[in-house]
């Protein structure tokens, strides 16, 4: 059985991401796989690459052949250099840049306006007038 290390495509139409998988060479691109050994997200900047080095080394040692794309990823991660014994074995994968924390400029006026408060005074006055009206009605009823 010919075993290949290749990419399995996932994601939406214009937003692909891939899993690095070990599969029989006769199966479909996104079909049944033997094992998933990594992830590759090309749309992120820099591209997200994660490879389980131990499993990649194992599959390369038992004769699994990587496709061109996976071979390039393995060279970046340093796994191909470890397997062949030549070249660099250090990972050249770039870490994503940290997002800059947002700080509001205190010199500028705020764009958002506070909501207008409902006038509390008329409601309080109405509450005060209601007992007075009851007292007046009670006085007229007594007379």
Tab-separated table of C-alpha atoms in Angstrom, residues 12-143:
chain	number	residue	atom	x	y	z
A	12	UNK	CA	-15.331	27.680	2.762
A	13	UNK	CA	-14.971	28.561	-0.922
A	14	UNK	CA	-12.486	31.416	-0.596
A	15	UNK	CA	-11.336	30.686	2.949
A	16	UNK	CA	-9.478	27.377	2.841
A	17	UNK	CA	-7.568	25.714	5.609
A	18	UNK	CA	-5.882	22.356	5.515
A	19	UNK	CA	-4.997	19.411	7.703
A	20	UNK	CA	-1.775	17.536	7.086
A	21	UNK	CA	-2.811	13.890	6.908
A	22	UNK	CA	-1.379	10.462	6.228
A	23	UNK	CA	-3.563	8.561	3.747
A	24	UNK	CA	-3.507	5.791	1.192
A	25	UNK	CA	-2.563	7.283	-2.167
A	26	UNK	CA	-5.664	5.757	-3.808
A	27	UNK	CA	-8.201	7.545	-1.562
A	28	UNK	CA	-9.931	10.812	-2.441
A	29	UNK	CA	-8.341	14.127	-1.475
A	30	UNK	CA	-10.787	14.716	1.381
A	31	UNK	CA	-11.602	11.050	1.927
A	32	UNK	CA	-10.647	8.551	4.590
A	33	UNK	CA	-7.306	9.115	6.280
A	34	UNK	CA	-5.024	7.018	8.443
A	35	UNK	CA	-3.909	9.822	10.766
A	36	UNK	CA	-3.929	13.620	11.042
A	37	UNK	CA	-0.488	14.970	11.918
A	38	UNK	CA	-0.851	18.732	11.539
A	39	UNK	CA	-2.666	21.893	10.468
A	40	UNK	CA	-2.007	24.571	7.850
A	41	UNK	CA	-3.959	27.847	7.528
A	42	UNK	CA	-2.615	29.799	4.518
A	43	UNK	CA	-5.001	32.764	4.764
A	44	UNK	CA	-3.672	33.982	8.120
A	45	UNK	CA	-0.710	36.346	8.182
A	46	UNK	CA	1.800	34.825	8.754
A	47	UNK	CA	0.480	31.397	7.758
A	48	UNK	CA	-0.396	29.165	10.693
A	49	UNK	CA	1.550	25.892	10.545
A	50	UNK	CA	1.437	23.212	13.236
A	51	UNK	CA	3.066	19.808	12.728
A	52	UNK	CA	3.290	16.917	15.196
A	53	UNK	CA	7.003	16.308	14.700
A	54	UNK	CA	7.126	12.840	16.295
A	55	UNK	CA	4.367	11.465	14.091
A	56	UNK	CA	5.818	13.089	10.947
A	57	UNK	CA	9.198	11.499	11.676
A	58	UNK	CA	7.547	8.129	12.218
A	59	UNK	CA	5.601	8.188	8.954
A	60	UNK	CA	8.620	9.383	6.973
A	61	UNK	CA	10.707	6.567	8.509
A	62	UNK	CA	8.226	3.868	7.463
A	63	UNK	CA	8.187	5.095	3.850
A	64	UNK	CA	5.327	7.585	3.546
A	65	UNK	CA	5.962	9.982	0.660
A	66	UNK	CA	5.086	13.679	1.169
A	67	UNK	CA	3.520	15.676	-1.653
A	68	UNK	CA	5.362	18.790	-2.886
A	69	UNK	CA	3.275	21.108	-0.717
A	70	UNK	CA	3.745	19.013	2.412
A	71	UNK	CA	7.478	18.644	1.718
A	72	UNK	CA	7.756	22.448	1.678
A	73	UNK	CA	5.879	22.652	4.996
A	74	UNK	CA	8.098	19.941	6.512
A	75	UNK	CA	11.197	21.880	5.386
A	76	UNK	CA	9.857	24.986	7.141
A	77	UNK	CA	9.143	23.060	10.337
A	78	UNK	CA	12.587	21.390	10.242
A	79	UNK	CA	11.198	17.856	10.125
A	80	UNK	CA	12.518	17.164	6.632
A	81	UNK	CA	16.059	18.128	7.725
A	82	UNK	CA	15.812	15.772	10.718
A	83	UNK	CA	14.622	12.936	8.483
A	84	UNK	CA	17.236	13.318	5.749
A	85	UNK	CA	20.076	14.235	8.120
A	86	UNK	CA	21.043	17.213	6.021
A	87	UNK	CA	19.940	20.818	5.991
A	88	UNK	CA	18.582	22.848	8.861
A	89	UNK	CA	16.577	21.199	11.593
A	90	UNK	CA	15.369	24.455	13.157
A	91	UNK	CA	11.826	25.586	12.623
A	92	UNK	CA	11.445	28.671	10.416
A	93	UNK	CA	7.752	29.061	11.180
A	94	UNK	CA	6.920	32.639	12.130
A	95	UNK	CA	4.802	33.293	15.189
A	96	UNK	CA	1.758	35.530	14.701
A	97	UNK	CA	2.195	39.140	15.745
A	98	UNK	CA	0.444	40.192	18.928
A	99	UNK	CA	-2.439	42.593	18.488
A	100	UNK	CA	-1.836	46.129	19.671
A	101	UNK	CA	-4.070	47.093	22.577
A	102	UNK	CA	-6.553	49.835	21.711
A	103	UNK	CA	-6.137	53.100	23.577
A	104	UNK	CA	-8.685	55.868	23.211
A	105	UNK	CA	-7.269	59.321	22.526
A	106	UNK	CA	-8.250	61.418	25.531
A	107	UNK	CA	-7.669	64.676	23.627
A	108	UNK	CA	-10.600	63.969	21.304
A	109	UNK	CA	-14.230	64.451	22.263
A	110	UNK	CA	-16.268	61.289	22.633
A	111	UNK	CA	-18.455	60.419	19.678
A	112	UNK	CA	-21.128	58.688	21.714
A	113	UNK	CA	-23.616	60.876	23.491
A	114	UNK	CA	-25.176	59.781	26.759
A	115	UNK	CA	-28.844	58.884	26.618
A	116	UNK	CA	-31.164	61.655	27.724
A	117	UNK	CA	-32.460	60.968	31.180
A	118	UNK	CA	-36.210	60.919	31.596
A	119	UNK	CA	-37.403	63.824	33.721
A	120	UNK	CA	-37.909	62.413	37.188
A	121	UNK	CA	-39.417	65.630	38.615
A	122	UNK	CA	-42.829	65.482	36.865
A	123	UNK	CA	-43.348	61.910	38.012
A	124	UNK	CA	-42.533	62.907	41.605
A	125	UNK	CA	-44.844	65.915	41.432
A	126	UNK	CA	-47.659	63.743	40.115
A	127	UNK	CA	-47.137	61.371	43.011
A	128	UNK	CA	-47.309	64.280	45.473
A	129	UNK	CA	-50.482	65.690	43.864
A	130	UNK	CA	-52.335	62.368	43.928
A	131	UNK	CA	-52.654	62.183	47.765
A	132	UNK	CA	-53.635	65.845	47.879
A	133	UNK	CA	-56.402	65.207	45.348
A	134	UNK	CA	-57.609	62.260	47.446
A	135	UNK	CA	-57.715	64.473	50.560
A	136	UNK	CA	-59.715	67.147	48.687
A	137	UNK	CA	-62.179	64.537	47.457
A	138	UNK	CA	-62.520	63.170	50.996
A	139	UNK	CA	-63.263	66.684	52.385
A	140	UNK	CA	-65.958	67.321	49.773
A	141	UNK	CA	-67.512	63.927	50.486
A	142	UNK	CA	-67.747	64.699	54.227
A	143	UNK	CA	-69.479	67.970	53.625
